[in-house]
Amino acid sequence: AALVTLSRYRGRDPFCDPFCGSGTIPIEAALIAKNRAPGLDRRFDAQHWAFLPAEAWMDAADEAQDREFHGQYDIWGGEYTGDYHLFASDIDPRAVDIARDNARKAGVDDCVRFQVADAAQFHRDSTYGQLVTNPPYGERLGDASEAAGLAKTLGQVWQAHPAQGLYAITADADFEQHFGKKAARRRKIYNGMIPCQLYMYFEQPKRERK
């Protein structure tokens, strides 16, 4: 949810994740598009803290549900009733099956289109929108050389199909070198207990004329 929020996605523009894995990022994007608070269906240990009255939690949940009920709103103050364009893919069919099931459990399976695809073959019709992803970087999946290759692939994808913004979280300290361009901004962030950087690209690359 934090990554999607940093990308300034609000539900109106196209959104994609070419390394979706179990679907966490696109599902959080769909929840944001629907104006649903993260963790709304979860319980937290803090609910048992003595100095926090139970009514505070109930009031917060009621407020969050009320916001969701009223839906997304456009810049003119009216209710947003457009379609959501969220796309997610992964080269592993098992991961895509899990992502679809997770989206169903989260109640957003009608918002996200999942497909089995190699990130190197990624394409879309629109150059507008956000690309937010967590590519493998050799910590829990693959190795460092594979992570470097995937970062290079992502850079090539971005060059061929530029997005309004590209946001990639990775523990690869040489990501910019592998990607092929220095990020417009970087932000330190943790993925679980793994220290990472969020590399943010705002300017669309210049495409060569043919």
XYZ file of N, CA, C and O in Angstrom:
840
model
N 0.827 -1.201 0.000
C 0.000 0.000 0.000
C 0.866 1.258 0.000
O 0.551 2.246 -0.659
N 1.986 1.212 0.751
C 2.884 2.369 0.796
C 3.513 2.632 -0.566
O 3.620 3.781 -1.003
N 3.934 1.560 -1.261
C 4.541 1.733 -2.581
C 3.545 2.347 -3.556
O 3.879 3.242 -4.335
N 2.316 1.857 -3.537
C 1.291 2.369 -4.451
C 0.985 3.826 -4.126
O 0.823 4.662 -5.028
N 0.922 4.154 -2.841
C 0.659 5.532 -2.441
C 1.776 6.454 -2.904
O 1.521 7.569 -3.377
N 3.026 6.005 -2.786
C 4.158 6.820 -3.232
C 4.133 7.050 -4.737
O 4.644 8.057 -5.231
N 3.529 6.125 -5.485
C 3.435 6.290 -6.935
C 2.336 7.268 -7.332
O 2.183 7.596 -8.509
N 1.554 7.699 -6.345
C 0.452 8.644 -6.560
C -0.668 8.054 -7.413
O -1.423 8.778 -8.064
N -0.772 6.743 -7.402
C -1.899 6.099 -8.090
C -3.154 6.300 -7.256
O -3.146 6.081 -6.048
N -4.244 6.696 -7.920
C -5.507 6.942 -7.226
C -6.681 6.190 -7.847
O -7.821 6.449 -7.500
N -6.405 5.294 -8.785
C -7.484 4.484 -9.316
C -7.967 4.854 -10.696
O -8.752 4.117 -11.290
N -7.526 5.980 -11.235
C -8.058 6.419 -12.527
C -7.170 6.007 -13.700
O -7.665 5.744 -14.787
N -5.853 5.972 -13.480
C -4.915 5.724 -14.574
C -4.605 4.229 -14.695
O -4.822 3.464 -13.765
N -4.059 3.809 -15.829
C -3.583 2.422 -15.944
C -2.490 2.145 -14.913
O -1.703 3.023 -14.572
N -2.459 0.917 -14.434
C -1.495 0.502 -13.421
C -1.033 -0.901 -13.764
O -1.847 -1.754 -14.118
N 0.276 -1.167 -13.653
C 0.745 -2.500 -14.017
C 1.925 -2.934 -13.156
O 2.669 -2.112 -12.612
N 2.052 -4.257 -13.031
C 3.159 -4.881 -12.315
C 3.573 -6.122 -13.099
O 2.867 -7.128 -13.074
N 4.703 -6.077 -13.826
C 5.126 -7.212 -14.644
C 5.831 -8.322 -13.872
O 6.211 -9.332 -14.452
N 6.039 -8.126 -12.564
C 6.620 -9.166 -11.701
C 5.686 -9.349 -10.503
O 6.091 -9.175 -9.354
N 4.449 -9.710 -10.738
C 3.427 -9.602 -9.693
C 3.545 -10.638 -8.582
O 3.041 -10.424 -7.485
N 4.197 -11.794 -8.829
C 4.290 -12.809 -7.790
C 2.920 -13.199 -7.281
O 2.022 -13.537 -8.049
N 2.709 -13.103 -5.971
C 1.424 -13.476 -5.381
C 0.377 -12.380 -5.475
O -0.723 -12.521 -4.947
N 0.721 -11.269 -6.141
C -0.283 -10.241 -6.428
C -0.400 -9.123 -5.418
O -1.324 -8.311 -5.496
N 0.537 -9.028 -4.473
C 0.408 -8.044 -3.392
C 0.246 -6.617 -3.905
O -0.677 -5.906 -3.487
N 1.129 -6.177 -4.800
C 1.108 -4.778 -5.242
C -0.160 -4.439 -6.026
O -0.834 -3.450 -5.709
N -0.540 -5.198 -7.068
C -1.768 -4.838 -7.782
C -3.023 -4.958 -6.923
O -3.984 -4.192 -7.120
N -3.036 -5.883 -5.959
C -4.195 -6.000 -5.064
C -4.302 -4.760 -4.179
O -5.392 -4.205 -3.994
N -3.161 -4.294 -3.651
C -3.191 -3.072 -2.854
C -3.627 -1.880 -3.710
O -4.334 -0.992 -3.230
N -3.194 -1.859 -4.979
C -3.621 -0.782 -5.877
C -5.134 -0.819 -6.084
O -5.797 0.225 -6.105
N -5.682 -2.019 -6.234
C -7.132 -2.158 -6.413
C -7.880 -1.703 -5.166
O -8.936 -1.059 -5.261
N -7.345 -2.018 -3.994
C -7.986 -1.585 -2.751
C -7.968 -0.067 -2.635
O -8.934 0.554 -2.184
N -6.856 0.553 -3.058
C -6.780 2.013 -3.060
C -7.760 2.600 -4.064
O -8.429 3.606 -3.804
N -7.863 1.963 -5.234
C -8.804 2.433 -6.243
C -10.238 2.398 -5.722
O -11.047 3.274 -6.036
N -10.532 1.402 -4.911
C -11.871 1.264 -4.340
C -12.038 2.055 -3.047
O -13.083 1.997 -2.399
N -10.988 2.771 -2.665
C -11.017 3.600 -1.465
C -11.171 2.759 -0.199
O -11.781 3.189 0.772
N -10.628 1.544 -0.224
C -10.721 0.648 0.922
C -9.450 0.745 1.759
O -8.348 0.612 1.233
N -9.591 0.975 3.034
C -8.435 1.137 3.919
C -7.645 -0.157 4.015
O -8.232 -1.237 4.132
N -6.307 -0.088 3.979
C -5.500 -1.306 4.130
C -5.703 -1.910 5.515
O -5.778 -1.190 6.511
N -5.805 -3.233 5.564
C -5.967 -3.911 6.839
C -7.363 -3.835 7.414
O -7.576 -4.177 8.579
N -8.335 -3.415 6.619
C -9.693 -3.239 7.140
C -10.288 -4.555 7.645
O -11.059 -4.575 8.600
N -9.927 -5.659 7.020
C -10.469 -6.966 7.406
C -9.552 -7.726 8.360
O -9.764 -8.913 8.608
N -8.529 -7.061 8.871
C -7.579 -7.723 9.765
C -7.799 -7.289 11.208
O -8.458 -6.281 11.478
N -7.237 -8.072 12.120
C -7.227 -7.706 13.530
C -5.775 -7.450 13.944
O -4.857 -8.048 13.389
N -5.579 -6.547 14.915
C -4.244 -6.125 15.308
C -4.058 -6.280 16.814
O -5.009 -6.107 17.595
N -2.833 -6.588 17.228
C -2.524 -6.725 18.649
C -2.833 -5.443 19.412
O -3.208 -5.476 20.589
N -2.678 -4.314 18.739
C -2.916 -3.031 19.405
C -4.361 -2.871 19.861
O -4.657 -2.019 20.705
N -5.265 -3.683 19.317
C -6.656 -3.617 19.752
C -6.821 -4.075 21.202
O -7.872 -3.822 21.813
N -5.798 -4.729 21.747
C -5.859 -5.207 23.124
C -5.086 -4.311 24.081
O -5.009 -4.612 25.273
N -4.521 -3.216 23.579
C -3.792 -2.308 24.460
C -4.779 -1.584 25.372
O -5.789 -1.027 24.902
N -4.472 -1.563 26.654
C -5.410 -1.036 27.643
C -5.680 0.462 27.479
O -6.783 0.935 27.758
N -4.659 1.223 27.044
C -4.844 2.684 26.985
C -5.613 3.140 25.743
O -5.915 4.326 25.599
N -5.906 2.190 24.818
C -6.694 2.534 23.639
C -8.109 1.990 23.812
O -8.299 0.771 23.853
N -9.095 2.855 23.917
C -10.464 2.368 24.092
C -10.949 1.609 22.859
O -10.619 1.964 21.727
N -11.717 0.558 23.082
C -12.223 -0.256 21.977
C -13.062 0.576 21.016
O -13.104 0.308 19.810
N -13.707 1.617 21.532
C -14.557 2.453 20.681
C -13.751 3.158 19.589
O -14.264 3.437 18.508
N -12.474 3.451 19.895
C -11.631 4.139 18.906
C -11.444 3.269 17.680
O -11.475 3.763 16.542
N -11.235 1.974 17.887
C -11.073 1.052 16.766
C -12.372 0.924 15.980
O -12.373 0.898 14.747
N -13.484 0.840 16.705
C -14.781 0.712 16.044
C -15.095 1.956 15.228
O -15.597 1.867 14.102
N -14.780 3.123 15.779
C -15.026 4.372 15.054
C -14.173 4.453 13.793
O -14.638 4.902 12.736
N -12.893 4.035 13.912
C -11.998 4.070 12.752
C -12.477 3.121 11.666
O -12.457 3.459 10.469
N -12.931 1.929 12.057
C -13.439 0.962 11.076
C -14.707 1.476 10.414
O -14.891 1.334 9.201
N -15.591 2.082 11.209
C -16.830 2.637 10.643
C -16.525 3.745 9.643
O -17.146 3.840 8.578
N -15.547 4.597 9.989
C -15.168 5.693 9.091
C -14.595 5.147 7.783
O -14.925 5.635 6.696
N -13.737 4.111 7.895
C -13.125 3.514 6.708
C -14.185 2.860 5.822
O -14.149 2.992 4.599
N -15.131 2.168 6.435
C -16.195 1.522 5.663
C -17.094 2.549 5.000
O -17.563 2.354 3.882
N -17.309 3.667 5.674
C -18.134 4.724 5.099
C -17.454 5.340 3.890
O -18.090 5.621 2.873
N -16.138 5.530 3.972
C -15.382 6.072 2.838
C -15.435 5.118 1.654
O -15.584 5.541 0.513
N -15.306 3.818 1.941
C -15.370 2.837 0.864
C -16.750 2.823 0.232
O -16.894 2.734 -0.989
N -17.786 2.917 1.053
C -19.153 2.879 0.552
C -19.426 4.004 -0.436
O -20.110 3.835 -1.433
N -18.845 5.179 -0.142
C -19.063 6.329 -1.013
C -18.164 6.317 -2.238
O -18.307 7.161 -3.116
N -17.233 5.354 -2.291
C -16.454 5.143 -3.505
C -15.392 6.185 -3.763
O -15.108 7.057 -2.954
N -14.799 6.095 -4.953
C -13.739 6.993 -5.369
C -14.354 8.265 -5.946
O -15.428 8.236 -6.536
N -13.677 9.394 -5.769
C -14.195 10.665 -6.238
C -13.203 11.315 -7.196
O -11.995 11.208 -7.025
N -13.730 11.974 -8.208
C -12.846 12.630 -9.152
C -12.502 14.034 -8.662
O -12.948 14.463 -7.599
N -11.707 14.739 -9.433
C -11.204 16.039 -8.982
C -12.312 17.079 -8.869
O -12.127 18.111 -8.217
N -13.465 16.831 -9.461
C -14.563 17.785 -9.400
C -15.518 17.471 -8.248
O -16.506 18.145 -8.074
N -15.216 16.461 -7.456
C -16.032 16.168 -6.288
C -17.124 15.156 -6.537
O -17.830 14.758 -5.618
N -17.312 14.717 -7.771
C -18.332 13.721 -8.060
C -17.797 12.313 -7.874
O -16.593 12.092 -7.808
N -18.688 11.347 -7.784
C -18.259 9.974 -7.586
C -17.622 9.427 -8.853
O -18.139 9.616 -9.959
N -16.477 8.768 -8.711
C -15.770 8.193 -9.853
C -16.400 6.856 -10.208
O -16.459 5.939 -9.392
N -16.904 6.742 -11.437
C -17.581 5.518 -11.861
C -16.907 4.884 -13.070
O -17.478 4.030 -13.731
N -15.689 5.321 -13.384
C -14.984 4.765 -14.532
C -14.457 3.369 -14.273
O -14.533 2.844 -13.159
N -13.902 2.755 -15.304
C -13.326 1.420 -15.174
C -11.925 1.514 -14.584
O -11.217 2.504 -14.751
N -11.531 0.455 -13.909
C -10.181 0.367 -13.382
C -9.339 -0.453 -14.356
O -9.769 -1.494 -14.836
N -8.124 0.019 -14.641
C -7.251 -0.654 -15.597
C -5.980 -1.097 -14.866
O -4.954 -0.419 -14.918
N -6.092 -2.226 -14.197
C -4.964 -2.774 -13.457
C -4.537 -4.078 -14.108
O -5.359 -4.983 -14.306
N -3.253 -4.156 -14.446
C -2.714 -5.330 -15.139
C -1.538 -5.891 -14.343
O -0.696 -5.148 -13.855
N -1.498 -7.205 -14.231
C -0.421 -7.850 -13.489
C -0.039 -9.140 -14.189
O -0.897 -9.867 -14.686
N 1.255 -9.423 -14.216
C 1.706 -10.639 -14.892
C 2.916 -11.213 -14.175
O 3.605 -10.528 -13.408
N 3.166 -12.482 -14.437
C 4.330 -13.166 -13.900
C 4.636 -14.334 -14.822
O 3.730 -14.888 -15.456
N 5.913 -14.719 -14.898
C 6.299 -15.809 -15.791
C 5.916 -17.179 -15.203
O 5.845 -18.166 -15.930
N 5.630 -17.216 -13.904
C 5.305 -18.466 -13.208
C 3.791 -18.664 -13.153
O 3.101 -17.894 -12.469
N 3.244 -19.667 -13.837
C 1.789 -19.895 -13.818
C 1.243 -20.132 -12.418
O 0.122 -19.720 -12.106
N 2.027 -20.797 -11.561
C 1.564 -21.054 -10.196
C 1.406 -19.748 -9.421
O 0.450 -19.589 -8.643
N 2.332 -18.829 -9.622
C 2.245 -17.531 -8.948
C 1.001 -16.781 -9.403
O 0.303 -16.156 -8.591
N 0.701 -16.833 -10.685
C -0.473 -16.139 -11.214
C -1.750 -16.746 -10.651
O -2.706 -16.021 -10.315
N -1.799 -18.071 -10.523
C -2.968 -18.718 -9.920
C -3.153 -18.258 -8.477
O -4.283 -17.979 -8.037
N -2.051 -18.181 -7.733
C -2.116 -17.714 -6.347
C -2.562 -16.256 -6.301
O -3.381 -15.868 -5.445
N -2.045 -15.424 -7.214
C -2.404 -14.010 -7.255
C -3.902 -13.845 -7.528
O -4.567 -13.015 -6.886
N -4.422 -14.619 -8.457
C -5.858 -14.546 -8.753
C -6.684 -14.919 -7.524
O -7.701 -14.289 -7.223
N -6.243 -15.967 -6.821
C -6.969 -16.407 -5.629
C -6.885 -15.355 -4.534
O -7.876 -15.084 -3.833
N -5.727 -14.736 -4.377
C -5.581 -13.677 -3.381
C -6.467 -12.478 -3.712
O -7.047 -11.853 -2.814
N -6.567 -12.149 -4.996
C -7.433 -11.049 -5.409
C -8.888 -11.370 -5.105
O -9.664 -10.497 -4.688
N -9.266 -12.623 -5.316
C -10.646 -13.046 -5.015
C -10.919 -12.912 -3.518
O -11.960 -12.394 -3.115
N -9.973 -13.357 -2.698
C -10.141 -13.265 -1.248
C -10.220 -11.813 -0.786
O -10.898 -11.505 0.197
N -9.510 -10.927 -1.489
C -9.514 -9.506 -1.130
C -10.723 -8.775 -1.702
O -10.932 -7.594 -1.402
N -11.493 -9.458 -2.550
C -12.683 -8.843 -3.128
C -12.401 -7.889 -4.261
O -13.222 -7.012 -4.561
N -11.257 -8.064 -4.944
C -10.908 -7.160 -6.045
C -10.607 -7.920 -7.336
O -9.962 -7.389 -8.233
N -11.061 -9.167 -7.420
C -10.780 -9.965 -8.617
C -11.452 -9.408 -9.858
O -11.079 -9.758 -10.979
N -12.428 -8.515 -9.671
C -13.077 -7.890 -10.822
C -12.311 -6.675 -11.316
O -12.654 -6.100 -12.355
N -11.262 -6.273 -10.589
C -10.523 -5.052 -10.936
C -9.192 -5.321 -11.621
O -8.720 -4.482 -12.381
N -8.569 -6.465 -11.311
C -7.216 -6.737 -11.784
C -7.226 -7.842 -12.831
O -7.854 -8.880 -12.639
N -6.527 -7.618 -13.925
C -6.388 -8.644 -14.960
C -5.015 -9.278 -14.832
O -3.991 -8.628 -15.037
N -4.992 -10.561 -14.479
C -3.744 -11.305 -14.322
C -3.489 -12.156 -15.556
O -4.424 -12.680 -16.175
N -2.216 -12.309 -15.891
C -1.867 -13.188 -17.000
C -0.449 -13.727 -16.827
O 0.383 -13.108 -16.165
N -0.217 -14.900 -17.403
C 1.117 -15.484 -17.409
C 1.901 -14.867 -18.549
O 1.478 -14.944 -19.711
N 3.012 -14.225 -18.242
C 3.790 -13.549 -19.289
C 5.205 -13.287 -18.808
O 5.450 -13.066 -17.620
N 6.115 -13.319 -19.742
C 7.516 -12.968 -19.488
C 7.620 -11.446 -19.502
O 7.130 -10.786 -20.428
N 8.249 -10.880 -18.488
C 8.389 -9.423 -18.425
C 9.089 -8.863 -19.652
O 8.843 -7.717 -20.052
N 9.952 -9.648 -20.273
C 10.661 -9.191 -21.467
C 9.706 -8.962 -22.634
O 10.017 -8.219 -23.561
N 8.535 -9.613 -22.589
C 7.545 -9.473 -23.655
C 6.436 -8.498 -23.283
O 5.412 -8.417 -23.956
N 6.648 -7.767 -22.201
C 5.624 -6.843 -21.715
C 5.315 -5.773 -22.759
O 6.196 -5.216 -23.388
N 4.039 -5.488 -22.924
C 3.631 -4.385 -23.797
C 2.237 -3.928 -23.401
O 1.489 -4.643 -22.763
N 1.913 -2.712 -23.783
C 0.564 -2.194 -23.577
C 0.329 -1.081 -24.579
O 1.263 -0.540 -25.175
N -0.929 -0.731 -24.755
C -1.288 0.258 -25.767
C -1.043 1.691 -25.299
O -0.742 2.572 -26.083
N -1.199 1.921 -23.989
C -1.103 3.277 -23.469
C 0.266 3.533 -22.840
O 0.844 2.654 -22.219
N 0.783 4.755 -22.983
C 2.026 5.141 -22.320
C 1.717 5.901 -21.033
O 2.617 6.405 -20.382
N 0.447 6.003 -20.689
C 0.035 6.760 -19.513
C -0.211 5.791 -18.361
O -0.708 4.687 -18.566
N 0.122 6.191 -17.169
C -0.126 5.330 -16.028
C 1.133 5.034 -15.243
O 2.205 5.594 -15.500
N 1.007 4.121 -14.277
C 2.097 3.822 -13.369
C 2.516 2.364 -13.484
O 1.680 1.472 -13.648
N 3.816 2.133 -13.373
C 4.368 0.785 -13.312
C 5.060 0.673 -11.954
O 6.037 1.370 -11.694
N 4.518 -0.170 -11.097
C 5.063 -0.365 -9.754
C 5.358 -1.846 -9.582
O 4.477 -2.681 -9.822
N 6.580 -2.174 -9.177
C 6.933 -3.588 -9.151
C 8.011 -3.900 -8.117
O 8.744 -3.011 -7.664
N 8.079 -5.164 -7.758
C 9.060 -5.691 -6.814
C 9.747 -6.878 -7.498
O 9.443 -8.032 -7.214
N 10.683 -6.592 -8.423
C 11.319 -7.688 -9.161
C 12.210 -8.523 -8.254
O 12.719 -8.017 -7.249
N 12.403 -9.816 -8.561
C 13.328 -10.642 -7.766
C 14.719 -10.005 -7.758
O 15.187 -9.516 -8.770
N 15.363 -10.003 -6.576
C 16.684 -9.374 -6.507
C 17.696 -10.227 -5.771
O 18.616 -9.721 -5.136
N 17.519 -11.541 -5.845
C 18.561 -12.433 -5.362
C 18.612 -12.652 -3.872
O 19.554 -13.274 -3.378
N 17.610 -12.162 -3.123
C 17.595 -12.375 -1.678
C 16.784 -13.624 -1.328
O 17.250 -14.514 -0.650
N 15.539 -13.671 -1.840
C 14.683 -14.814 -1.543
C 14.418 -15.651 -2.790
O 14.097 -16.819 -2.707
N 14.531 -15.025 -3.951
C 14.319 -15.722 -5.217
C 15.478 -15.420 -6.160
O 15.893 -14.275 -6.298
N 16.017 -16.467 -6.825
C 17.069 -16.270 -7.804
C 18.388 -15.892 -7.161
O 18.592 -15.990 -5.958
N 19.324 -15.434 -8.012
C 20.622 -15.003 -7.509
C 20.928 -13.612 -8.044
O 20.134 -13.011 -8.764
N 22.107 -13.081 -7.674
C 22.453 -11.706 -8.025
C 22.536 -11.500 -9.531
O 22.106 -10.459 -10.053
N 23.100 -12.470 -10.256
C 23.236 -12.313 -11.705
C 21.867 -12.312 -12.382
O 21.632 -11.556 -13.338
N 20.984 -13.148 -11.885
C 19.624 -13.164 -12.441
C 18.908 -11.853 -12.140
O 18.206 -11.305 -12.991
N 19.106 -11.332 -10.926
C 18.492 -10.062 -10.550
C 18.994 -8.937 -11.450
O 18.232 -8.060 -11.868
N 20.289 -8.935 -11.754
C 20.855 -7.919 -12.636
C 20.232 -8.001 -14.020
O 19.916 -6.979 -14.643
N 20.024 -9.220 -14.506
C 19.410 -9.403 -15.818
C 17.976 -8.920 -15.845
O 17.529 -8.311 -16.833
N 17.247 -9.163 -14.763
C 15.856 -8.720 -14.699
C 15.767 -7.195 -14.624
O 14.867 -6.591 -15.212
N 16.706 -6.568 -13.902
C 16.732 -5.104 -13.841
C 17.008 -4.523 -15.223
O 16.405 -3.515 -15.623
N 17.904 -5.153 -15.965
C 18.186 -4.708 -17.331
C 16.959 -4.868 -18.211
O 16.629 -3.975 -19.014
N 16.262 -5.998 -18.057
C 15.034 -6.231 -18.822
C 13.996 -5.169 -18.508
O 13.334 -4.645 -19.412
N 13.852 -4.839 -17.228
C 12.886 -3.814 -16.837
C 13.219 -2.477 -17.465
O 12.335 -1.744 -17.920
N 14.509 -2.138 -17.520
C 14.924 -0.898 -18.163
C 14.591 -0.885 -19.643
O 14.150 0.135 -20.193
N 14.779 -2.012 -20.307
C 14.454 -2.118 -21.729
C 12.954 -2.016 -21.963
O 12.507 -1.378 -22.926
N 12.181 -2.625 -21.057
C 10.718 -2.541 -21.150
C 10.270 -1.097 -21.022
O 9.405 -0.615 -21.767
N 10.862 -0.392 -20.057
C 10.487 1.001 -19.830
C 10.841 1.878 -21.027
O 10.111 2.803 -21.373
N 11.971 1.582 -21.668
C 12.357 2.334 -22.849
C 11.371 2.106 -23.998
O 11.015 3.036 -24.728
N 10.925 0.861 -24.159
C 10.023 0.531 -25.260
C 8.585 0.937 -24.978
O 7.837 1.289 -25.896
N 8.184 0.891 -23.708
C 6.801 1.207 -23.333
C 6.812 2.118 -22.112
O 6.519 1.682 -21.003
N 7.172 3.391 -22.297
C 7.324 4.304 -21.159
C 6.030 4.502 -20.387
O 4.945 4.525 -20.950
N 6.166 4.622 -19.089
C 5.035 4.876 -18.214
C 5.164 6.282 -17.643
O 6.227 6.891 -17.689
N 4.074 6.798 -17.125
C 4.119 8.108 -16.483
C 5.087 8.081 -15.311
O 5.787 9.038 -15.042
N 5.131 6.938 -14.625
C 6.071 6.764 -13.534
C 6.414 5.301 -13.382
O 5.564 4.430 -13.586
N 7.665 5.008 -13.054
C 8.092 3.642 -12.785
C 8.706 3.619 -11.400
O 9.578 4.429 -11.076
N 8.246 2.675 -10.578
C 8.703 2.563 -9.194
C 9.085 1.113 -8.942
O 8.247 0.215 -9.055
N 10.344 0.874 -8.617
C 10.839 -0.485 -8.390
C 11.526 -0.554 -7.040
O 12.439 0.227 -6.768
N 11.101 -1.500 -6.206
C 11.741 -1.713 -4.922
C 12.670 -2.913 -5.039
O 12.290 -3.961 -5.555
N 13.902 -2.746 -4.590
C 14.889 -3.810 -4.725
C 16.011 -3.641 -3.708
O 16.280 -2.524 -3.247
N 16.659 -4.760 -3.374
C 17.833 -4.725 -2.505
C 19.120 -4.666 -3.323
O 20.212 -4.628 -2.760
N 19.001 -4.641 -4.644
C 20.150 -4.587 -5.540
C 20.758 -3.184 -5.503
O 20.173 -2.230 -6.022
N 21.930 -3.060 -4.878
C 22.572 -1.751 -4.746
C 23.019 -1.178 -6.087
O 23.239 0.029 -6.213
N 23.161 -2.038 -7.103
C 23.585 -1.594 -8.424
C 22.418 -1.559 -9.409
O 22.604 -1.658 -10.624
N 21.210 -1.411 -8.896
C 20.019 -1.451 -9.745
C 20.082 -0.413 -10.860
O 19.777 -0.711 -12.019
N 20.467 0.815 -10.539
C 20.483 1.879 -11.545
C 21.424 1.531 -12.698
O 21.107 1.790 -13.865
N 22.580 0.953 -12.358
C 23.537 0.558 -13.395
C 22.943 -0.531 -14.279
O 23.063 -0.481 -15.514
N 22.292 -1.507 -13.675
C 21.686 -2.592 -14.444
C 20.472 -2.101 -15.236
O 20.254 -2.523 -16.371
N 19.687 -1.213 -14.636
C 18.489 -0.671 -15.277
C 18.856 0.196 -16.480
O 18.149 0.215 -17.490
N 19.962 0.916 -16.354
C 20.436 1.740 -17.461
C 20.166 3.213 -17.315
O 20.408 3.994 -18.240
N 19.699 3.643 -16.142
C 19.426 5.065 -15.951
C 19.376 5.374 -14.461
O 18.882 4.571 -13.668
N 19.876 6.540 -14.098
C 19.831 6.987 -12.716
C 18.413 7.388 -12.358
O 17.723 8.055 -13.138
N 17.958 6.996 -11.198
C 16.599 7.299 -10.769
C 16.432 8.786 -10.489
O 17.377 9.480 -10.101
N 15.211 9.279 -10.695
C 14.913 10.671 -10.373
C 14.962 10.884 -8.861
O 15.322 11.951 -8.374
N 14.594 9.829 -8.135
C 14.618 9.903 -6.675
C 14.734 8.489 -6.116
O 14.244 7.530 -6.720
N 15.372 8.368 -4.972
C 15.464 7.084 -4.275
C 14.947 7.259 -2.857
O 15.043 8.331 -2.276
N 14.419 6.174 -2.328
C 13.896 6.225 -0.966
C 14.218 4.919 -0.250
O 13.920 3.840 -0.785
N 14.820 5.018 0.935
C 15.124 3.827 1.704
C 13.832 3.255 2.269
O 12.995 3.991 2.800
N 13.690 1.946 2.154
C 12.470 1.298 2.608
C 12.780 -0.169 2.882
O 13.735 -0.718 2.333
N 12.028 -0.778 3.750
C 12.241 -2.182 4.083
C 11.186 -3.053 3.424
O 10.011 -2.678 3.343
N 11.614 -4.223 2.955
C 10.709 -5.259 2.490
C 10.843 -6.399 3.491
O 11.787 -7.180 3.425
N 9.911 -6.466 4.452
C 10.100 -7.361 5.578
C 11.279 -6.851 6.386
O 11.313 -5.699 6.815
N 12.300 -7.690 6.568
C 13.503 -7.281 7.289
C 14.662 -6.983 6.340
O 15.790 -6.771 6.780
N 14.381 -6.950 5.039
C 15.437 -6.719 4.053
C 15.514 -5.229 3.723
O 14.543 -4.649 3.237
N 16.654 -4.562 3.978
C 16.788 -3.152 3.605
C 16.830 -3.005 2.090
O 17.593 -3.676 1.404
N 15.997 -2.126 1.577
C 15.874 -1.942 0.124
C 15.888 -0.461 -0.220
O 15.930 0.407 0.652
N 15.845 -0.207 -1.510
C 15.675 1.143 -2.025
C 14.488 1.126 -2.983
O 14.305 0.162 -3.743
N 13.696 2.167 -2.922
C 12.644 2.350 -3.916
C 13.187 3.320 -4.954
O 13.466 4.483 -4.649
N 13.381 2.845 -6.172
C 13.903 3.666 -7.265
C 12.723 4.242 -8.035
O 11.867 3.494 -8.534
N 12.674 5.562 -8.126
C 11.525 6.248 -8.721
C 11.949 6.985 -9.987
O 12.887 7.788 -9.966
N 11.258 6.697 -11.051
C 11.510 7.327 -12.356
C 10.243 8.071 -12.779
O 9.180 7.472 -12.936
N 10.369 9.385 -12.956
C 9.221 10.212 -13.297
C 9.194 10.599 -14.765
O 8.136 10.689 -15.379
N 10.357 10.895 -15.333
C 10.419 11.369 -16.712
C 10.370 10.195 -17.678
O 11.070 9.201 -17.518
N 9.530 10.301 -18.697
C 9.447 9.251 -19.693
C 10.679 9.284 -20.572
O 11.203 10.350 -20.916
N 11.218 8.127 -20.930
C 12.421 8.083 -21.778
C 12.124 8.583 -23.172
O 10.992 8.494 -23.666
N 13.159 9.123 -23.818
C 13.016 9.561 -25.202
C 13.178 8.362 -26.127
O 14.182 7.651 -26.075
N 12.190 8.137 -26.952
C 12.228 6.990 -27.863
C 12.866 7.412 -29.184
O 12.638 8.505 -29.699
N 13.671 6.528 -29.717
C 14.360 6.825 -30.977
C 13.383 6.845 -32.135
O 12.453 6.048 -32.204
N 13.592 7.799 -33.025
C 12.756 7.859 -34.227
C 13.211 6.852 -35.238
O 14.399 6.611 -35.424
N 12.258 6.226 -35.888
C 12.574 5.218 -36.892
C 12.476 5.820 -38.296
O 11.648 6.674 -38.536
